[in-house]
Every structure is written in structure tokens, then in C-alpha cells.
Coordinates of C-alpha atoms in Angstrom, one line a residue:
M597 CA 46.9 111.2 185.8
T598 CA 45.3 113.5 188.4
G599 CA 43.7 116.0 186.1
P600 CA 41.5 115.6 183.0
E601 CA 42.6 112.9 180.6
A602 CA 44.4 114.0 177.4
R603 CA 45.3 117.3 179.1
S604 CA 47.2 120.2 177.5
Q605 CA 50.9 119.8 177.0
S606 CA 51.8 123.2 178.2
D607 CA 49.5 124.1 181.1
L608 CA 49.3 121.7 184.1
G609 CA 45.8 121.8 185.4
A610 CA 44.3 123.2 182.1
L611 CA 41.0 121.8 181.0
P612 CA 41.0 120.9 177.3
P613 CA 37.9 119.5 175.6
V614 CA 38.2 116.0 177.0
A615 CA 35.7 113.2 177.8
V616 CA 36.6 112.5 181.5
I617 CA 37.7 114.8 184.3
D618 CA 40.0 113.3 186.9
G619 CA 39.1 109.8 185.8
K620 CA 35.7 110.1 187.5
Y621 CA 33.4 112.6 185.8
E622 CA 32.3 112.2 182.2
V623 CA 31.8 115.6 180.5
V624 CA 28.4 116.1 179.0
R625 CA 28.7 119.7 177.9
E626 CA 30.4 123.0 178.9
L627 CA 28.1 125.4 180.7
S628 CA 30.3 128.5 181.1
R629 CA 33.9 129.7 181.0
E630 CA 34.9 132.8 183.0
G631 CA 38.6 133.7 183.7
N632 CA 40.4 130.6 184.7
V633 CA 37.2 128.7 185.8
T634 CA 35.3 126.4 183.5
V635 CA 32.0 124.9 184.6
N636 CA 31.0 121.6 182.9
E637 CA 27.9 119.5 183.3
V638 CA 29.2 116.0 184.0
R639 CA 27.9 112.5 184.6
A640 CA 29.1 110.8 187.8
G641 CA 28.7 107.2 188.9
E642 CA 25.3 105.5 188.2
G643 CA 24.3 108.3 185.7
V644 CA 24.0 111.1 188.4
T645 CA 24.3 114.6 186.9
R646 CA 26.7 117.0 188.6
R647 CA 28.4 120.3 187.9
V648 CA 32.2 120.6 188.1
A649 CA 33.9 123.9 188.4
W650 CA 37.5 123.3 187.1
F651 CA 40.2 125.9 188.0
D652 CA 43.1 126.4 185.6
V653 CA 45.9 126.9 188.1
T654 CA 49.1 127.9 186.4
T655 CA 50.5 130.7 188.6
P656 CA 50.8 131.2 192.4
A657 CA 48.1 133.9 192.1
D658 CA 45.7 131.3 190.6
R659 CA 46.5 128.9 193.4
Q660 CA 46.0 131.5 196.1
G661 CA 42.6 132.4 194.6
F662 CA 41.5 128.8 194.7
H663 CA 42.5 128.4 198.3
A664 CA 40.5 131.6 199.2
Y665 CA 37.5 130.1 197.4
R666 CA 37.9 126.8 199.3
T667 CA 38.1 128.8 202.6
A668 CA 34.8 130.5 201.8
L669 CA 33.2 127.1 201.0
R670 CA 34.2 125.8 204.4
A671 CA 32.7 128.9 206.1
V672 CA 29.4 128.9 204.2
Q673 CA 29.0 125.1 203.9
P674 CA 26.8 125.2 200.7
A675 CA 24.1 122.6 200.4
G676 CA 25.0 121.9 196.8
L677 CA 28.7 121.2 197.4
T678 CA 29.6 117.5 197.3
D679 CA 33.4 117.5 196.9
V680 CA 36.4 119.9 196.8
V681 CA 39.7 118.6 195.4
A682 CA 43.0 120.5 195.8
R683 CA 46.1 118.7 194.8
P684 CA 48.9 119.3 192.3
G685 CA 47.3 119.2 188.8
A686 CA 43.7 119.0 190.0
Y687 CA 41.8 121.9 191.5
Y688 CA 38.0 121.7 191.2
A689 CA 34.7 121.6 193.1
V690 CA 31.7 119.3 192.5
W691 CA 28.2 120.6 192.8
Q692 CA 24.8 118.8 192.9
P693 CA 21.3 120.2 192.1
V694 CA 19.4 121.6 195.1
A695 CA 15.6 121.9 195.0
G696 CA 13.9 125.0 196.4
L697 CA 12.4 128.4 195.7
P698 CA 14.9 130.7 193.9
L699 CA 16.0 133.8 195.7
A700 CA 14.6 136.1 193.0
D701 CA 11.1 134.6 193.6
L702 CA 11.5 135.0 197.4
L703 CA 12.4 138.7 197.0
A704 CA 9.4 139.2 194.7
Q705 CA 6.9 138.1 197.3
P706 CA 4.9 140.8 199.0
K707 CA 5.3 139.3 202.5
K708 CA 8.3 137.4 203.8
Q709 CA 8.8 135.3 206.9
E710 CA 10.9 136.9 209.6
E711 CA 12.9 133.7 210.1
T712 CA 13.8 133.7 206.4
V713 CA 14.8 137.3 206.3
E714 CA 17.1 136.9 209.3
A715 CA 18.7 133.8 207.9
L716 CA 19.2 135.5 204.6
R717 CA 21.0 138.5 206.3
E718 CA 23.1 136.1 208.3
L719 CA 24.1 134.3 205.1
T720 CA 24.9 137.6 203.4
A721 CA 27.2 138.6 206.4
N722 CA 28.9 135.2 206.3
L723 CA 29.7 135.6 202.6
A724 CA 30.9 139.2 203.0
E725 CA 33.4 138.1 205.7
N726 CA 35.0 135.9 203.0
G727 CA 35.0 138.5 200.2
F728 CA 31.9 137.2 198.4
A729 CA 28.6 139.0 197.7
L730 CA 25.1 137.5 197.8
S731 CA 24.9 137.8 194.0
D732 CA 27.9 135.4 193.7
A733 CA 25.7 132.6 195.1
D734 CA 22.7 130.7 193.7
V735 CA 20.4 130.7 196.7
V736 CA 17.2 128.6 197.0
L737 CA 14.7 128.5 199.9
D738 CA 14.1 125.2 201.5
G739 CA 11.2 125.8 203.8
L740 CA 12.2 128.9 205.7
E741 CA 16.0 128.3 205.4
P742 CA 18.0 129.8 202.5
R743 CA 20.6 127.3 201.1
V744 CA 23.5 127.9 198.8
A745 CA 23.2 125.7 195.7
Y746 CA 26.3 127.0 193.9
L747 CA 29.0 129.7 194.7
R748 CA 30.8 131.4 191.9
P749 CA 34.5 132.4 192.4
A750 CA 34.8 136.1 193.2
P751 CA 37.2 138.4 191.4
P752 CA 40.5 138.7 193.3
T753 CA 40.5 142.5 193.0
R754 CA 37.1 143.0 194.7
T755 CA 37.1 145.4 197.6
P756 CA 34.9 145.3 200.8
E757 CA 33.2 148.5 199.6
E758 CA 32.2 146.7 196.3
V759 CA 30.8 143.8 198.3
I760 CA 28.7 146.1 200.4
A761 CA 27.3 147.9 197.3
L762 CA 26.5 144.6 195.6
N763 CA 24.6 143.3 198.7
Q764 CA 22.6 146.5 199.0
T765 CA 21.5 146.1 195.4
T766 CA 20.5 142.5 195.9
L767 CA 18.6 143.0 199.2
A768 CA 16.9 146.3 198.1
P769 CA 13.6 144.5 197.6
L770 CA 13.6 143.7 201.4
L771 CA 13.4 147.4 202.3
G772 CA 9.8 148.5 202.8
S773 CA 8.5 145.0 202.4
K774 CA 6.2 143.5 204.9
I775 CA 7.7 141.0 207.4
K776 CA 5.4 138.3 208.7
R777 CA 6.2 137.5 212.3
K778 CA 5.3 134.0 213.4
R779 CA 3.6 133.7 216.8
Q780 CA 4.4 130.8 218.9
P781 CA 1.8 130.0 221.6
G782 CA 3.3 128.9 224.9
A783 CA 6.6 130.5 224.2
W784 CA 7.1 131.2 228.0
L785 CA 7.3 127.5 228.6
T786 CA 10.6 127.5 226.7
F787 CA 12.1 129.6 229.5
I788 CA 13.1 126.7 231.7
P789 CA 14.6 124.6 228.9
G790 CA 16.4 127.7 227.8
L791 CA 18.0 128.1 231.1
L792 CA 19.1 124.5 231.1
F793 CA 20.4 124.9 227.6
L794 CA 22.3 128.0 228.5
G795 CA 23.8 126.3 231.5
G796 CA 24.9 123.3 229.5
A797 CA 26.2 125.5 226.7
G798 CA 28.2 127.5 229.1
Y799 CA 29.8 124.5 230.6
L800 CA 30.6 123.0 227.2
G801 CA 31.8 126.4 226.0
A802 CA 34.2 126.7 228.9
Q803 CA 35.6 123.2 228.2
A804 CA 35.9 124.1 224.5
A805 CA 37.6 127.4 225.3
Q806 CA 40.0 125.6 227.6
V807 CA 40.9 123.2 224.7
Y808 CA 41.1 126.0 222.2
L809 CA 43.2 128.3 224.3
N810 CA 45.5 125.6 225.5
P811 CA 45.6 123.0 222.7
P812 CA 48.1 120.1 223.0
V813 CA 51.4 120.7 221.4
R814 CA 53.1 118.1 219.2
E815 CA 56.3 117.9 217.3
V816 CA 56.2 118.2 213.5
S817 CA 57.7 115.1 212.0
A818 CA 60.1 115.2 209.0
V819 CA 58.4 114.4 205.7
T820 CA 60.9 116.0 203.2
G821 CA 61.6 113.6 200.4
Q822 CA 58.5 111.5 201.0
N823 CA 55.6 111.1 198.7
A824 CA 53.1 114.0 199.2
Q825 CA 50.2 111.7 200.0
T826 CA 52.1 109.6 202.5
A827 CA 53.5 112.8 204.2
A828 CA 50.0 114.3 204.4
T829 CA 48.6 111.2 205.9
A830 CA 51.3 111.1 208.6
L831 CA 50.8 114.8 209.5
A832 CA 47.0 114.4 209.6
K833 CA 47.2 111.5 212.0
A834 CA 49.3 113.8 214.3
G835 CA 46.4 116.3 214.3
F836 CA 47.8 118.9 211.8
Q837 CA 46.1 120.4 208.8
V838 CA 48.0 120.0 205.5
E839 CA 48.2 122.5 202.6
Y840 CA 50.0 121.8 199.3
T841 CA 51.9 124.2 197.1
D842 CA 53.8 123.4 193.9
G843 CA 57.6 123.6 193.4
E844 CA 60.3 122.2 191.2
S845 CA 63.4 120.2 192.1
A846 CA 65.6 118.2 189.7
G847 CA 66.9 115.9 192.4
L848 CA 63.6 114.5 193.6
P849 CA 60.9 112.4 191.9
V850 CA 57.6 114.0 190.8
G851 CA 55.2 114.2 193.7
A852 CA 57.8 114.2 196.4
V853 CA 57.9 116.8 199.2
I854 CA 60.7 119.4 198.5
R855 CA 60.3 121.3 201.8
Q856 CA 57.9 121.7 204.7
D857 CA 56.8 124.7 206.7
P858 CA 57.2 124.7 209.7
A859 CA 60.4 122.7 209.6
A860 CA 60.7 119.2 211.1
G861 CA 61.1 119.2 214.9
T862 CA 59.0 122.3 215.4
N863 CA 56.6 122.2 218.4
L864 CA 53.2 123.1 216.9
P865 CA 49.7 123.2 218.5
V866 CA 47.4 120.5 217.2
G867 CA 45.1 121.8 214.5
R868 CA 47.6 124.2 213.0
Q869 CA 48.5 124.1 209.3
V870 CA 51.7 122.6 207.8
V871 CA 52.5 123.6 204.2
L872 CA 54.1 121.0 202.0
T873 CA 55.9 122.1 198.8
V874 CA 55.5 119.2 196.3
N875 CA 57.8 118.6 193.3
N876 CA 55.5 119.3 190.3
P877 CA 57.6 120.6 187.4
P878 CA 56.0 121.5 184.0
P879 CA 55.5 118.6 181.6
L880 CA 58.1 117.8 178.9
T881 CA 57.5 116.8 175.3
V882 CA 58.9 113.4 174.3
P883 CA 61.3 113.7 171.3
R884 CA 61.3 111.5 168.2
L885 CA 63.8 108.7 168.7
E886 CA 63.1 106.4 165.7
E887 CA 66.0 105.6 163.4
L888 CA 68.5 106.7 166.1
T889 CA 70.9 104.4 168.0
P890 CA 70.4 103.8 171.7
D891 CA 73.4 106.0 172.5
Q892 CA 72.0 108.9 170.4
A893 CA 68.5 108.4 172.1
R894 CA 70.1 108.4 175.5
A895 CA 71.9 111.7 174.8
A896 CA 68.7 113.3 173.4
L897 CA 66.7 112.3 176.5
R898 CA 69.4 113.4 178.8
D899 CA 69.2 116.9 177.3
L900 CA 65.5 117.0 178.3
S901 CA 66.0 115.6 181.8
L902 CA 64.5 112.3 180.8
T903 CA 66.0 108.8 181.0
L904 CA 66.2 105.8 178.7
G905 CA 64.1 103.0 180.1
K906 CA 63.7 99.4 179.0
V907 CA 65.4 98.4 175.7
V908 CA 63.7 95.6 173.8
K909 CA 65.5 94.0 170.8
V910 CA 63.3 92.8 168.0
D911 CA 63.7 91.5 164.4
G912 CA 63.9 94.4 162.0
S913 CA 63.0 92.3 158.9
L914 CA 59.4 93.4 158.8
T915 CA 60.2 97.1 158.9
N916 CA 63.5 96.9 157.0
T917 CA 65.3 98.6 159.9
P918 CA 69.0 98.2 160.1
E919 CA 70.7 96.6 163.1
G920 CA 71.1 98.9 166.1
R921 CA 68.4 101.4 165.0
I922 CA 65.3 102.2 167.0
I923 CA 62.1 100.9 165.5
A924 CA 59.5 102.3 168.0
Q925 CA 59.3 104.1 171.3
L926 CA 56.9 104.4 174.2
P927 CA 55.5 107.0 174.8
E928 CA 55.2 108.2 171.3
P929 CA 56.8 111.4 170.0
G930 CA 54.9 114.5 171.1
A931 CA 53.5 113.0 174.3
T932 CA 54.1 114.8 177.7
M933 CA 56.1 113.4 180.5
Q934 CA 57.4 114.6 183.8
R935 CA 61.1 115.2 184.4
G936 CA 63.0 112.1 185.4
Q937 CA 60.6 109.6 183.8
S938 CA 61.8 107.0 181.3
V939 CA 61.1 106.2 177.7
Q940 CA 61.1 102.6 176.4
I941 CA 62.5 101.8 173.0
M942 CA 62.5 98.8 170.6
V943 CA 65.9 98.3 168.8
S944 CA 66.3 96.3 165.6
T945 CA 68.5 93.2 165.6
G946 CA 68.9 93.6 161.8
V947 CA 67.4 92.2 158.7
K948 CA 68.3 88.5 158.9
G949 CA 69.2 86.5 155.8
K950 CA 67.8 89.1 153.4
Q951 CA 69.2 90.9 150.4
T952 CA 67.8 94.0 148.8
W953 CA 68.5 96.4 146.0
I954 CA 68.0 100.0 145.4
A955 CA 66.5 101.8 142.4
D956 CA 68.1 104.5 140.3
L957 CA 68.1 107.5 142.6
T958 CA 69.7 110.0 140.1
G959 CA 67.5 112.9 139.4
M960 CA 65.7 112.6 142.7
T961 CA 66.0 115.1 145.6
Y962 CA 68.0 114.1 148.6
A963 CA 64.9 113.6 150.7
Q964 CA 63.3 111.4 148.1
A965 CA 66.4 109.3 147.8
R966 CA 66.7 108.9 151.5
E967 CA 63.2 107.6 151.8
H968 CA 63.8 105.1 148.9
A969 CA 66.9 103.9 150.6
R970 CA 65.1 103.4 153.9
A971 CA 62.2 101.5 152.2
A972 CA 64.8 99.2 150.7
G973 CA 66.3 98.5 154.1
L974 CA 69.5 100.6 153.5
V975 CA 70.9 103.6 155.3
V976 CA 72.3 106.8 153.8
T977 CA 75.6 107.2 155.7
K978 CA 77.5 109.7 153.5
V979 CA 76.6 112.6 151.3
T980 CA 79.1 114.5 149.2
Q981 CA 78.5 117.7 147.2
Q982 CA 79.5 118.3 143.6
P983 CA 79.1 121.6 141.6
S984 CA 76.6 121.1 138.9
D985 CA 74.0 122.9 136.7
R986 CA 71.3 120.7 138.1
T987 CA 68.9 121.8 140.8
E988 CA 70.6 122.0 144.2
N989 CA 70.4 118.8 146.3
T990 CA 69.6 116.7 143.2
V991 CA 71.2 113.3 143.3
L992 CA 74.0 112.9 140.7
E993 CA 75.6 109.6 141.7
Q994 CA 74.9 106.8 144.1
T995 CA 76.7 103.8 145.7
P996 CA 75.7 101.0 145.4
A997 CA 74.7 101.1 141.8
P998 CA 71.1 100.8 140.8
Y999 CA 69.5 97.3 141.0
V1000 CA 72.7 95.7 142.4
R1001 CA 71.8 93.2 145.2
V1002 CA 73.4 94.0 148.6
S1003 CA 72.8 92.9 152.1
A1004 CA 70.0 94.7 154.0
G1005 CA 71.3 97.4 156.2
S1006 CA 74.2 98.3 153.9
P1007 CA 75.4 101.9 153.7
V1008 CA 74.5 104.2 150.8
T1009 CA 76.6 107.1 149.6
L1010 CA 75.0 109.9 147.6
T1011 CA 76.5 112.7 145.5
V1012 CA 74.2 115.7 145.3
A1013 CA 74.4 118.8 143.2
T1014 CA 75.4 122.1 144.6
A1015 CA 75.5 125.5 142.9
R1016 CA 78.3 125.9 140.3
Y1017 CA 80.6 128.8 140.9
T1018 CA 81.4 131.0 137.9
A1019 CA 84.2 133.6 138.2
P1020 CA 82.9 137.0 137.5
S1021 CA 84.0 138.5 134.1
L1022 CA 86.2 141.7 134.3
P1023 CA 84.5 144.7 132.7
A1024 CA 86.3 145.8 129.4
G1025 CA 87.7 149.3 129.2
S1026 CA 86.7 151.9 126.6
L1027 CA 87.8 151.1 123.0
P1028 CA 89.7 153.8 121.1
L1029 CA 87.7 155.8 118.5
P1030 CA 88.8 155.5 114.8
P1031 CA 90.2 158.7 113.2
P1032 CA 87.8 160.9 111.4
Y1033 CA 87.1 160.0 107.8
V1034 CA 88.6 162.2 105.1
P1035 CA 87.4 161.5 101.6
P1036 CA 90.1 161.5 98.8
V1037 CA 90.0 164.3 96.2
P1038 CA 89.1 162.7 92.8
V1039 CA 91.3 163.6 89.7
Q1040 CA 89.5 164.6 86.5
P1041 CA 91.0 162.7 83.5
E1042 CA 91.6 164.4 80.2
P1043 CA 89.2 163.3 77.4
P1044 CA 91.0 161.2 74.6
A1045 CA 91.6 162.7 71.1
E1046 CA 89.3 161.5 68.3
E1047 CA 91.0 159.3 65.6
P1048 CA 89.7 158.3 62.2
V1049 CA 88.1 155.0 62.0
Q1050 CA 90.0 152.5 59.9
P1051 CA 89.0 149.0 58.9
E1052 CA 90.3 146.4 61.2
P1053 CA 92.7 143.9 59.7
T1054 CA 92.0 140.3 59.9
P1055 CA 93.6 139.1 63.1
E1056 CA 96.1 136.4 63.0
P1057 CA 95.8 133.5 65.4
V1058 CA 98.1 134.1 68.3
P1059 CA 98.5 132.1 71.4
D1060 CA 96.4 133.0 74.4
P1061 CA 98.3 135.7 76.4
V1062 CA 98.9 135.2 80.0
P1063 CA 96.4 137.3 81.9
E1064 CA 97.8 140.2 83.9
A1065 CA 96.2 142.0 86.8
T1066 CA 94.8 145.2 85.5
P1067 CA 93.7 148.1 87.7
D1068 CA 90.0 148.9 87.8
P1069 CA 89.0 151.5 85.4
V1070 CA 88.4 154.9 86.9
T1071 CA 85.0 156.2 85.9
P1072 CA 85.1 159.9 85.7
D1073 CA 82.5 162.0 87.6
A1074 CA 79.8 163.4 85.5
E1075 CA 80.6 166.8 87.0
P1076 CA 83.9 168.2 88.0
V1077 CA 84.6 168.4 91.7
T1078 CA 85.4 171.8 93.0
P1079 CA 86.4 172.8 96.6
D1080 CA 83.0 174.3 97.1
S1081 CA 81.3 171.0 96.3
I1082 CA 83.1 169.1 99.1
P1083 CA 81.1 169.2 102.4
A1084 CA 82.8 170.4 105.6
T1085 CA 81.6 167.3 107.5
P1086 CA 81.8 163.8 105.9
P1087 CA 78.4 162.2 105.5
T1088 CA 77.4 159.6 108.2
N1089 CA 76.4 156.2 107.1
E1090 CA 73.2 155.4 109.1
I1091 CA 72.8 151.8 109.9
A1092 CA 69.2 150.5 109.9
P1093 CA 68.2 149.0 113.3
D1094 CA 68.1 145.2 113.5
A1095 CA 64.5 144.1 113.5
N1096 CA 65.4 140.9 115.5
A1097 CA 67.3 142.7 118.2
P1098 CA 65.5 142.8 121.6
A1099 CA 63.9 146.0 122.6
S1100 CA 64.8 147.9 125.7
R1101 CA 62.5 147.4 128.7
S1102 CA 62.2 148.7 132.3
I1103 CA 62.3 146.3 135.3
N1104 CA 62.3 146.5 139.1
F1105 CA 64.6 144.7 141.5
Q1106 CA 64.0 143.8 145.1
Y1107 CA 66.0 141.3 147.3
T1108 CA 65.9 140.8 151.1
F1109 CA 69.1 139.7 152.6
P1110 CA 68.9 136.9 155.3
A1111 CA 69.2 137.8 158.9
D1112 CA 72.1 135.4 159.3
L1113 CA 74.0 136.8 156.3
P1114 CA 77.7 135.6 156.3
A1115 CA 80.3 138.2 156.9
G1116 CA 81.9 139.9 153.9
S1117 CA 81.5 142.7 151.4
Y1118 CA 78.5 142.4 149.0
T1119 CA 77.9 143.9 145.6
I1120 CA 74.9 143.6 143.2
V1121 CA 75.2 143.8 139.4
V1122 CA 72.7 143.4 136.6
R1123 CA 73.7 141.2 133.6
D1124 CA 71.8 141.5 130.2
Q1125 CA 72.6 141.6 126.5
D1126 CA 74.7 144.8 126.9
G1127 CA 76.9 143.3 129.6
E1128 CA 77.1 143.9 133.4
R1129 CA 76.3 147.1 135.3
E1130 CA 76.6 147.7 139.0
V1131 CA 73.4 148.2 141.0
L1132 CA 74.8 148.2 144.5
S1133 CA 78.4 149.1 145.3
A1134 CA 80.4 147.2 147.8
T1135 CA 78.6 147.2 151.2
D1136 CA 79.5 145.5 154.5
S1137 CA 77.3 142.5 155.6
G1138 CA 76.6 144.2 158.9
Q1139 CA 74.5 146.9 157.1
L1140 CA 72.7 144.4 154.8
A1141 CA 71.7 141.6 157.3
G1142 CA 67.9 141.5 157.3
A1143 CA 67.7 144.6 155.0
T1144 CA 66.0 144.8 151.6
A1145 CA 67.8 146.1 148.5
S1146 CA 65.6 147.5 145.7
K1147 CA 66.0 149.4 142.4
S1148 CA 63.2 150.7 140.2
D1149 CA 63.0 151.4 136.5
L1150 CA 66.2 149.7 135.3
A1151 CA 66.5 149.7 131.5
V1152 CA 67.7 146.3 130.3
R1153 CA 67.7 144.3 127.0
G1154 CA 67.4 140.6 126.4
D1155 CA 67.8 138.0 129.1
T1156 CA 68.5 139.6 132.4
V1157 CA 69.6 138.3 135.8
F1158 CA 70.8 140.0 139.0
V1159 CA 74.0 138.6 140.5
I1160 CA 74.8 139.1 144.2
R1161 CA 78.5 138.7 144.9
R1162 CA 80.3 138.2 148.3
D1163 CA 83.9 139.3 148.3
G1164 CA 84.0 139.0 144.5
Q1165 CA 82.5 135.5 144.4
E1166 CA 78.9 134.7 143.3
F1167 CA 76.6 134.4 146.3
A1168 CA 73.2 134.3 144.8
T1169 CA 71.3 135.1 141.5
V1170 CA 67.9 136.7 141.3
A1171 CA 65.7 136.6 138.2
P1172 CA 63.5 139.7 137.6

């Protein structure tokens, strides 16, 4: 690993909260975080305290900004800089503490040394040439010389005009302040050594100019396909400078050179730069391979551009893993790997000489039954569905039967419940109305004539007569019925309401159709004690996918349920 240990799975070069950076620097605490730069206080070898500025490089713009920062460090040569690392996955600078008088205290002094002021202006100009302002640097005074203890990265959008304005603000205390000029007695004696120095410098400058203007030319060797570190070493020995940039290629291993610029065979002056594009694809997440067969694991890894590595066969008796199934893997699921790397697996050789049994799974959910089967060393190989009133995916039957001893690794067949389909009832038509009631006209009987009362003779015993059906006697009305007394409309017999009948109530309905709604025509009806009534007429699924159907203030009685039908068949039920 080139970057921080236990790094993020999605961002190469990102700095998560880890204990060690690049395997060398132990993080003590985080000092600041600005943009893509995180500054941490770290502990290096032998307990020495340092500061590490870690750059989160995820885009070409981030990489270009880091290279501009590194160029400025080379030009300024800060006293606090101890190391700069720029390689795929690790971009950071290491800083050490520098003792001295802070710049703010220097600017607050009433008198300043002339040598210090000139050196400070020269440092400011050097920083401005590289796009940095004096306020970007932590400057301390070591004697009369200003030294850079730390340099913060500059915003990539800063303009030269903004740099000038920042420097003017920082150096404003120098305007009008007193400059103490140092007198050097016997300065005229330095005239002769100065001439000698100028003569020697001129000669050396001429030789340097000759070498600079006419450097030796060498051929750039071919390094494509080689490891990036090996290629950089070869080019550096030839006198060239090497710069890295990230790329991606499926046909080369990670860390190999994809291409080089200039191309191989180009004649290039010594000291020029050669850019190497290194294969550094984004990391991949390792899938879960446990309980799969090696062939299934190989196919799953192939889809992620990973390969199946070493296969180790072990006894599966301890884990109750059937023969041919994966027990464990390395790396573990969820770990990150680079494209083309391999995953090692451990495959069970079976549960040797062992029998097992399975409990009664009926009434469990499918997931619970599968876990029970696995714990018993069995494998669920077949699942059939059967319409039932039980909750969906509830186990109805199982094979083998409960508590029957079978060999470990045997298959298990489960029958699970699915929603029972009930054909919709056809609505009945209107019933015919009975004819209007017409009461019969009663007949007034004549009163019987009065007869004298005579003594009754003694009855003789006679056999019991056979009873005959006699019509019910007609009781005459107390008053005669006249046409005027007959009402024009027959009276209505009012039936008293049933006290046990459910009262009418008002409910609301709301249902959101799934986005992946199957094609068809959908209707919604409400079913209560009074029958079924249509809530939503037939509508195409294209208009309902992802939409919400709602109805307010529906009057219902008794138990109520909303039925959603697709092409006349029940699709779903919704309770209010």
C-alpha cells in the first residue's frame, strides 16, 4: 500500500481517519483541512514530530495543482521541508519545525536590518513568480535571513493581480519604517577579492552556459509495459527527469507504464522531462463468495475484472458446509482490490461420516428455514410455490420430513405459500319491483235472526266425527267500509332498523403503484357489506406506474377492503 493504511474504498489517495500514513508516519491529530489538503501532526521515526500535508488527488486538476505546488517548493527551497512524495496513490509533503522570529514580530519592530528587508523582498518575488503570496508562507527570521517554515497550497484560480494585492497588504508595515544600514569597515579591501570572484564566476558561467545551451543529446529508451519504478530508474540514469500521471488499461498489471512521452527512440537533451502514464485504475470491491461453487465464484470475479486465485480444499465438518461449496475467502467481502488481482478461496470437501436431521420448518419464513437447513449441514436446492391463505413465503411443506436422519449435505425441498387467487364476483343486475299492493274490499255480513231459546235435549253418545277443515271465521268490521274510508295510497309498513347492523362510516383510500408495474389494465373496487363498487375504472399501466391513486370520503359499512385487479384478476388488496 502506497497511501494511508485502511484507505477509502472509492477515492484513491483520499485520507480517511487512519493511524499510519504511507506506512511511515503515525498520525497524532488533525491540524487543518482545506479543500483537498489535510494537514496532520505525525510522529516519525524515533518519536520525532512532523507535519504532513496530504493531497487528495482524484482528478487531473488535483494532480496538476500538486505538481504546481511541488514546482514552487523546488524554487523556494523551504527550510522546513524534509520530503515531497509524488507517486500514484500518494501525494504529500513532510514538514519539520523551524525555530526563529515570526514574520509578524519582525514587521512590528520599529527598525529593521537592511539585509533582512532585501532578503524578504527577494523571497516575496520568488514566491510571486510561482503564483504564491507571502501570506501563504509561514516565515521565520533566522539571524538576518528569512526562512520558510511551511508553505500552504495556493488556490488554483488566483491571478497575478491578486498575488500583488496580497503582498502589498503583508509588506505594508515596511513602508515608512526605519531601515538600519550596517556599516562594514574596510569594505574597500573587498574590491580585489571581488574582481577575482567576478573573473572566476564569469569563467564558470561561460562553461555552464556552454553546457546549458548545448547539452548532450541521448535517445529515450522504451519503458512501456515495465514497472513504473523500474522505468523511472532507467530514465534517471540516462539523465532525464521523470514525471508520473495516472491512467487505466485492462491489459496491463497495476503499476505498469501504459505509455511514455516523448516516445521511445526520441533524441532528447539530457535534463529534459519524460512523462510516464502509469496504470492505476480505481479500486474494486470484493464480492461475497461464501456458499458458492468455484465455478460460480469464478464467473462473479470475472464480471469485476478480478481472477480466482489459489483454491484450498478443507474439511467442511466443522462448519457443516456441503461438498464443493466455498467456506471462506481472502480478501474478505467488501475489501478493495485493483483490477486483475486474485481472490483465494477455501472449498469444502464435504461433511465426512456424519448424519444430520432437520427440525419442523413449517410455519417459518423462507429465510428462517434456509438458515435452519444450513445450520444442519443441508442445502435448500428447490423451492415451489403453492396458493394458500397463509402469509406469503411461509413454509407449508418440506422434504426431508422433520427429524428424519439424512446424510450431511443432502438437498432440501421447500413448498412456500403464495397469494391465493379468487375470481372476482360478477355484479348482480337490478331486481324487478313487486306490483303495487291493492287491499281487498271487505264484505259486510248480514246479522243473524234472533230465535227463541229452547232447552237443549240430552245428547246421545255418538262416535267422534272425523274433523274437517273449516275456514277461518270472518270477523266483521266494527264499522262499515265505504269508498271514502279507503285511502288512495296503501299504508307503508315501516321496518325498524336492526340495532346490530353496522353503521355507515367514511374512509379514505390511497395507493402508490410500483414503478415497475406489469403491463395490463388496472381497476380498483371497494368491497364491504353492501357488495362491490368501482373506485377506479379500467386504466392502462403506462399511466399508473409510479403514480398514486386516492379517494376521499367513501361511505362504507362493515368490513371493507380495496381490491386492485389487473386484466380482471386480483393483483393486490389494500386495507383501509
